[in-house]
Tab-separated table of C-alpha atoms in Angstrom:
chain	number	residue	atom	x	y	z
A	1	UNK	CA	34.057	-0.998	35.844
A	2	UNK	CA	34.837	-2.035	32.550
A	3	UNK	CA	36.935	-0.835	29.672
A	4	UNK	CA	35.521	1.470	26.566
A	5	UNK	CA	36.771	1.109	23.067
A	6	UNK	CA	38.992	4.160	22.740
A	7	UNK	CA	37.096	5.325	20.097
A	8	UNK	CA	34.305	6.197	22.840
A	9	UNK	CA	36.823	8.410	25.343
A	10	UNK	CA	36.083	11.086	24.125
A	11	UNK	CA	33.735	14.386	24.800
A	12	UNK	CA	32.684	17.171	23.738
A	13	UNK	CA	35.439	20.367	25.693
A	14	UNK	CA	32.775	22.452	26.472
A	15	UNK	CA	30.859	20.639	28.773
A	16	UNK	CA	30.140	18.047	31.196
A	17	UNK	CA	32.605	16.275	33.577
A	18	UNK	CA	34.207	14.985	30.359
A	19	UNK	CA	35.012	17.913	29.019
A	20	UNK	CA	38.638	17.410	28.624
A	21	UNK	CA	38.526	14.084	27.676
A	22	UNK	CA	40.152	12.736	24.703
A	23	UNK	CA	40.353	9.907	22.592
A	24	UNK	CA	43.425	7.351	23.049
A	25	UNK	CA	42.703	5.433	19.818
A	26	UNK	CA	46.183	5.329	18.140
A	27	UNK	CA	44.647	5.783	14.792
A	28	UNK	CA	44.341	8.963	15.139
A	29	UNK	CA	46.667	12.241	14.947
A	30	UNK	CA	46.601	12.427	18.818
A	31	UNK	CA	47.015	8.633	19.590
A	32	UNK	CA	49.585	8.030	16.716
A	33	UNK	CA	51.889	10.581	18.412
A	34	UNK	CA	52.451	8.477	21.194
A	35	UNK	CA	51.224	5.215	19.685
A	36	UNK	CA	54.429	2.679	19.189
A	37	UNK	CA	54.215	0.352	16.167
A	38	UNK	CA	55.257	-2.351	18.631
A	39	UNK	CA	52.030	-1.932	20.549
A	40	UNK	CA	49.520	-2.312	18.414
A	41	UNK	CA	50.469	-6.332	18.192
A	42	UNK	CA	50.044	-6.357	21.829
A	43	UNK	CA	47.527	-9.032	24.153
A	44	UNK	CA	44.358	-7.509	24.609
A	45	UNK	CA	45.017	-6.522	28.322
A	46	UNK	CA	48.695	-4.904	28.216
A	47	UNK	CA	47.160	-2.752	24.735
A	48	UNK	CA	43.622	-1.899	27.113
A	49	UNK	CA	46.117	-0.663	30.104
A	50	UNK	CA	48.207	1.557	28.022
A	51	UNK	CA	45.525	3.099	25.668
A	52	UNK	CA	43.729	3.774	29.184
A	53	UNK	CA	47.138	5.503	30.352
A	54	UNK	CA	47.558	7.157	26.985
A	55	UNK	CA	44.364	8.682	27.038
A	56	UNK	CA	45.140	9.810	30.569
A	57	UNK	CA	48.404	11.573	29.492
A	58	UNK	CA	46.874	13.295	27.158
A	59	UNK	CA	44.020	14.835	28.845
A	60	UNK	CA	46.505	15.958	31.038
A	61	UNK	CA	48.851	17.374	28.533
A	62	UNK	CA	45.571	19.206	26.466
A	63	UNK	CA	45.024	20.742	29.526
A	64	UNK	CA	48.280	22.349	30.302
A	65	UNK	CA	48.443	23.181	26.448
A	66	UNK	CA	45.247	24.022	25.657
A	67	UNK	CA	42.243	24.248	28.350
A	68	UNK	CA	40.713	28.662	27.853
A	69	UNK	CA	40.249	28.338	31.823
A	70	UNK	CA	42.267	28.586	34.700
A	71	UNK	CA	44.682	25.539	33.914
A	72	UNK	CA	46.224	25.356	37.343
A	73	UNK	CA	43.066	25.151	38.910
A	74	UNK	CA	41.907	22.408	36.224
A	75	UNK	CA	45.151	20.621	36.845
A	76	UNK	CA	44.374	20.623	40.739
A	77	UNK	CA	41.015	18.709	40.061
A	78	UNK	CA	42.052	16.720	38.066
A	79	UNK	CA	44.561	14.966	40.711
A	80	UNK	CA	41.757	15.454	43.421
A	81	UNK	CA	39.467	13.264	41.610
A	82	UNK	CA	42.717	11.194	40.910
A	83	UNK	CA	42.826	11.104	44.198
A	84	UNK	CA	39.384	10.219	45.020
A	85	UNK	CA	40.057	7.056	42.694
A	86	UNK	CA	42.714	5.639	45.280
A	87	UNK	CA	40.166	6.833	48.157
A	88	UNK	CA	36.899	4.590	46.789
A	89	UNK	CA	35.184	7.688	45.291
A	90	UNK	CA	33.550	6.776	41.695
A	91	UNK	CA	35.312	9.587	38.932
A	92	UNK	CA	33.236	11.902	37.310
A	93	UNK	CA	36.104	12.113	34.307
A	94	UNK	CA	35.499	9.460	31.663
A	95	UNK	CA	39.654	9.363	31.087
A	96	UNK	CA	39.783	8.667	34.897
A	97	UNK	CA	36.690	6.214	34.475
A	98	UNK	CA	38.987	4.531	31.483
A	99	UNK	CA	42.306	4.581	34.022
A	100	UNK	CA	40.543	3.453	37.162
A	101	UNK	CA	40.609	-0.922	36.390
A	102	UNK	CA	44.170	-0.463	34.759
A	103	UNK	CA	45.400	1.128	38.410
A	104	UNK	CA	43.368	-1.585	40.220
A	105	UNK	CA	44.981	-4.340	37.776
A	106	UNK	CA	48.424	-3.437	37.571
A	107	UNK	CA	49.162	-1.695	41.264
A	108	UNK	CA	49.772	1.614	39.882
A	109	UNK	CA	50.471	4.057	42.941
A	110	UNK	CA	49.215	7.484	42.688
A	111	UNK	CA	52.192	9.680	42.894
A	112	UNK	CA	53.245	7.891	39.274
A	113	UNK	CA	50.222	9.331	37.621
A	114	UNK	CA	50.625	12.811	39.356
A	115	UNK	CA	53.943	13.257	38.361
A	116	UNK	CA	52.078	13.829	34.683
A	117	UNK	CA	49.949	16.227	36.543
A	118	UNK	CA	52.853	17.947	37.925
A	119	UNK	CA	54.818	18.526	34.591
A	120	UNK	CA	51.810	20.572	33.193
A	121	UNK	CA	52.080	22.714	36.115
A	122	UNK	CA	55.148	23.202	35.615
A	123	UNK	CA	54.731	24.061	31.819
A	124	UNK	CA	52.547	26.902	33.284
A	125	UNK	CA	55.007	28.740	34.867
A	126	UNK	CA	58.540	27.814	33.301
A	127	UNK	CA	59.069	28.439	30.244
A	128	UNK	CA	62.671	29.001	29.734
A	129	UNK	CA	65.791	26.196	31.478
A	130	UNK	CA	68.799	27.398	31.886
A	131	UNK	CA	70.784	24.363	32.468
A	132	UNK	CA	70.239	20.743	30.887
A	133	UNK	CA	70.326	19.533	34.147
A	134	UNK	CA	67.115	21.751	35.222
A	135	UNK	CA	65.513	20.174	31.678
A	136	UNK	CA	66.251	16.462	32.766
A	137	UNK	CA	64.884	17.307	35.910
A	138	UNK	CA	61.851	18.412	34.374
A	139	UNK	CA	61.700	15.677	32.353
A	140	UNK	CA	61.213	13.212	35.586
A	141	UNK	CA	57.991	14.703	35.520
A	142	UNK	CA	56.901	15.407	32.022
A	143	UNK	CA	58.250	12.116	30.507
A	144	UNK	CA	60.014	9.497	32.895
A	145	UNK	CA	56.690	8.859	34.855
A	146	UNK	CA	55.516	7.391	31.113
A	147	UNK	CA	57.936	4.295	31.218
A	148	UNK	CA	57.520	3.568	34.746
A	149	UNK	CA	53.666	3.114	34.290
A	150	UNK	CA	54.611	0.558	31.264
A	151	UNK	CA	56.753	-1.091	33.551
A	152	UNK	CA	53.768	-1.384	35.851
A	153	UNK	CA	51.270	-2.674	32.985
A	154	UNK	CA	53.923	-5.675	32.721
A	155	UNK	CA	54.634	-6.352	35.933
A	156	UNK	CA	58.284	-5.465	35.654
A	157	UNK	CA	58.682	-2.625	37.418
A	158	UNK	CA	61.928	-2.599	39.965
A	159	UNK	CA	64.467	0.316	40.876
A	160	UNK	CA	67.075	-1.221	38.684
A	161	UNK	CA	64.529	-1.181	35.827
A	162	UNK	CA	63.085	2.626	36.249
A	163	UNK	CA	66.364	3.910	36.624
A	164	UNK	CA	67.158	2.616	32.879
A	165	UNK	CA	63.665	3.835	31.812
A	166	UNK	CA	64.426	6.969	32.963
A	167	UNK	CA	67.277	7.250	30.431
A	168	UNK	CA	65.016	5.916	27.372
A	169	UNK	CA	62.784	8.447	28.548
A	170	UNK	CA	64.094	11.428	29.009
A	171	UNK	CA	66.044	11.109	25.371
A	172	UNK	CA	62.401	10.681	24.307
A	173	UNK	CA	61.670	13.931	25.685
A	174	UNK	CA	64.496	15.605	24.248
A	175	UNK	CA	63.310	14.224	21.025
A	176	UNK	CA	60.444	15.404	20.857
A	177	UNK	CA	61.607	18.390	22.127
A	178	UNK	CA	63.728	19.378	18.831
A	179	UNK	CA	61.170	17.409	16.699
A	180	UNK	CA	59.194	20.727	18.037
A	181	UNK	CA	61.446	23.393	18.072
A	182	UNK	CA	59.307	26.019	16.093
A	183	UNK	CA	56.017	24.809	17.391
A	184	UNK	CA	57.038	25.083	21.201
A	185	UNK	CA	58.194	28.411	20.433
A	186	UNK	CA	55.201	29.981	19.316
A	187	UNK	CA	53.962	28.947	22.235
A	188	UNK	CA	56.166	30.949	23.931
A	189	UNK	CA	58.283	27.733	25.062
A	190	UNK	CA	62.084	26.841	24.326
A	191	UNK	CA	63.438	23.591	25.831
A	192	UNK	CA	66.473	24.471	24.390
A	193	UNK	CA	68.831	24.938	27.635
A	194	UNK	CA	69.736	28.684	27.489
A	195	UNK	CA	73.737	27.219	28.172
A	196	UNK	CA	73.362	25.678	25.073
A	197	UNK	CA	71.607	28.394	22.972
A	198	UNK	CA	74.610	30.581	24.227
A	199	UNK	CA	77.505	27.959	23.348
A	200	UNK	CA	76.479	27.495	19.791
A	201	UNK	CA	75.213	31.455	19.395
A	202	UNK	CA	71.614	31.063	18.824
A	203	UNK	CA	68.673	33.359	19.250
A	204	UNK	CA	65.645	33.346	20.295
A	205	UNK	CA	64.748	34.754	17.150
A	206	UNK	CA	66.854	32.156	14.934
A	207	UNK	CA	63.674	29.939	16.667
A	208	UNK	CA	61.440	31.983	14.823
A	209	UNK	CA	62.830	31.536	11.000
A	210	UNK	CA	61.418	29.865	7.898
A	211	UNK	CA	64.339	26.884	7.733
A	212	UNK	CA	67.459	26.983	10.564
A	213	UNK	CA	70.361	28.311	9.955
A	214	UNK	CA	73.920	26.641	10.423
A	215	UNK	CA	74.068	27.320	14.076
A	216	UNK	CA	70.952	26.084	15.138
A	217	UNK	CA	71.307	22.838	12.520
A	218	UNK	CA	74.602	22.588	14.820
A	219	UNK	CA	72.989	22.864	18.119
A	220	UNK	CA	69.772	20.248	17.117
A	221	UNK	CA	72.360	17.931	15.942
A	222	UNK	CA	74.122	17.972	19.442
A	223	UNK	CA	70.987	17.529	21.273
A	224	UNK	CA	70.274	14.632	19.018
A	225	UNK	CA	73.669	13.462	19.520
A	226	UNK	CA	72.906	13.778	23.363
A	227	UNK	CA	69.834	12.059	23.298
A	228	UNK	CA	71.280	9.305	21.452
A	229	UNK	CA	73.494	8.761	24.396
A	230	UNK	CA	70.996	8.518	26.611
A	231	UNK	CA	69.165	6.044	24.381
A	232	UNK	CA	72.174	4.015	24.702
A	233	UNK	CA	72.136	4.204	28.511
A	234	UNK	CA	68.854	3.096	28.755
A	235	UNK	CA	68.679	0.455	25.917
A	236	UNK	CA	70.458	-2.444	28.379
A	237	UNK	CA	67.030	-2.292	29.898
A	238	UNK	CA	65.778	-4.612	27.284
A	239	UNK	CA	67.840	-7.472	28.108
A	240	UNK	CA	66.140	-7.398	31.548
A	241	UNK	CA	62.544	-8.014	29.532
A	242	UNK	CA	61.099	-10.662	27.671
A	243	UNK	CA	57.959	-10.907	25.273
A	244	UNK	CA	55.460	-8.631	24.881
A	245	UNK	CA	57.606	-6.377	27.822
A	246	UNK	CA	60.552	-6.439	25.623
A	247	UNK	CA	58.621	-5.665	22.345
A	248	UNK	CA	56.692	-2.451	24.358
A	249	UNK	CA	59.615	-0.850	25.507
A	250	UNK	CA	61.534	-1.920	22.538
A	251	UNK	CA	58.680	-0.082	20.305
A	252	UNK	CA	59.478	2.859	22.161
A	253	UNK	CA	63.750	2.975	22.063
A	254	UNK	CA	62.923	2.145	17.736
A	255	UNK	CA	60.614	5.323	18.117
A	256	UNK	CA	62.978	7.330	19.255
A	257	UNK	CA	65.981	6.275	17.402
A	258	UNK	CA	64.087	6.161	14.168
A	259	UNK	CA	63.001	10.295	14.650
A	260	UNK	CA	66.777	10.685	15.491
A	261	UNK	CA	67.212	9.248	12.056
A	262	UNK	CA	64.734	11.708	10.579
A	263	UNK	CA	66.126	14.430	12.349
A	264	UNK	CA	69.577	13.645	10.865
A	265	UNK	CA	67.872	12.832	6.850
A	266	UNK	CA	66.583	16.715	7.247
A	267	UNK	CA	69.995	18.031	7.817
A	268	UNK	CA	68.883	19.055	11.479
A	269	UNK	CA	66.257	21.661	10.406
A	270	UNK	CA	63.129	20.851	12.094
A	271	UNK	CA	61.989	24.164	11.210
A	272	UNK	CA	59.622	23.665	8.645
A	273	UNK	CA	57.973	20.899	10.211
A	274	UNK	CA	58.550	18.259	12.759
A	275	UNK	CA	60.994	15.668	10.456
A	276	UNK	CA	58.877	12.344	10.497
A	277	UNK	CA	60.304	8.691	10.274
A	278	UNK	CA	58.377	6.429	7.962
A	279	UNK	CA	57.158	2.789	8.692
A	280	UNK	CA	59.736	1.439	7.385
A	281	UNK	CA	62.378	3.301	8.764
A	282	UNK	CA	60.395	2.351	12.887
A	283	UNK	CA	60.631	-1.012	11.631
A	284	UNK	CA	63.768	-1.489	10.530
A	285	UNK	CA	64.564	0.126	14.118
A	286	UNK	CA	62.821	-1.928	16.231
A	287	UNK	CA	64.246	-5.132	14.665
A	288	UNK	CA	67.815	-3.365	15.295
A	289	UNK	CA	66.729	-2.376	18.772
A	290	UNK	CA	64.820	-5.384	19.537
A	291	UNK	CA	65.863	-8.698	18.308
A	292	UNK	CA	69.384	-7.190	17.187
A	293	UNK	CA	69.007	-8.118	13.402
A	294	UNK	CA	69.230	-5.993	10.330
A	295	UNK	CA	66.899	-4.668	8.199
């Protein structure tokens, strides 16, 4: 099998075994999301493995978001035909087309990629936590399964390593998370622990508003201040990598510390719109994160 541009993964949703394909080219809104400015000065090979797991992630994810059908049942062929990829069987999905030489290549086991699978099923019947503990839990499905598959694309992946990723990872999640706060709510989502909504006296409806008010700017900047520290835990994983490795994973801790910058510039009020970090602001992060130097 061979590789497609990104540009070509894509379909149109209302028919044909690609019908929830998407397209993992990072120049766009959808790839951009998830698209680290470290990565895009990646080999050839690494950059073809994670655009094929990107694009992946994302039909996943635009299923459990946004497929009119039965989304369980979409989710459960999804991973059969996952499934059928490990088993021999050619894939009818383009995405899994895309994915299938990037397993082969880089020994990625099955119950990695599910775990993605898993979290949208999840999303379809939870949509409240009432403990951080059950929302880091979640987030070994929804987002810790991403940095383990990076791992695997460099050939770095070991017990001691995931365990760090899982720390990068999950602050990721949280990130993203309060980046969006109003969006995830009229969805009918909040992954705002309930504990927390209670401790700093928040409503459901404060969720709803134009522009937070003072408790909710208090409670997104202790989430922030949260995921920060489990940045932090996770950032020693970098001294464990070394070229184009280090600069992946590093793209990703800049990422997140440079939207945990943004969050901060907008006083904690991701209200109006998720708070975005400029170019130079990712940058300036990943040179911190990275190389430790200024900028």
């Amino acid at each position: 099998m061979t590789t497609a541009h990104p540009d070509d993964v894509s379909a149109d949703p209302g028919s044909g075994p690609d019908r929830l394909a998407v397209t993992a080219d990072p120049t766009t809104q959808a790839g951009a999301e998830n698209f680290p400015v470290a990565l895009r000065v990646l080999p050839a090979a690494p950059r073809r493995h994670l655009l094929a797991i990107y694009g992946y992630a994302r039909m996943v994810d635009d299923i459990g978001d946004e497929y009119t059908g039965d989304r369980l049942a979409r989710l459960d062929e999804v991973e059969q035909e996952l499934r059928g990829l490990y088993a021999g069987r050619p894939a009818g999905e383009r995405v899994l087309r895309e994915l299938a030489p990037t397993i082969e290549a880089c020994g990625i086991p099955a119950e990695v990629l599910v775990r993605l699978i898993e979290a949208n099923r999840v999303d379809q019947v939870v949509a409240r936590y009432a403990t951080f503990d059950q929302l880091a839990d979640y987030c070994t499905l929804s987002a810790n399964p991403v940095g383990e598959l990076v791992l695997y694309v460099f050939g770095r992946h070991t017990a001691a390593r995931v365990a760090l990723s899982d720390r990068i990872c999950t602050a990721l999640q949280i990130v993203e998370h309060l980046q969006d706060i109003a969006e995830d709510h009229r969805a009918g989502r909040v992954y705002l622990p309930q504990e927390d909504l209670d401790r700093f006296g928040v409503t459901e409806a404060d969720l709803a508003a134009p522009r937070a008010n003072t408790a909710l700017r208090n409670l997104v900047a202790y989430e922030a201040e949260r995921a920060a520290a489990w940045l932090a835990a996770g950032e020693p994983l970098l001294g464990s990598l070394h070229g184009f490795a280090r600069l992946a994973v590093g793209g990703y801790a800049a990422g997140g510390r440079a939207a945990l910058a943004a969050l901060a510039r907008s006083g904690y009020d991701p209200l109006p719109g998720p708070p975005k970090a400029s170019k130079a602001m990712v940058v300036g992060a990943l040179l911190r994160t990275t190389f430790g130097r200024r900028a």
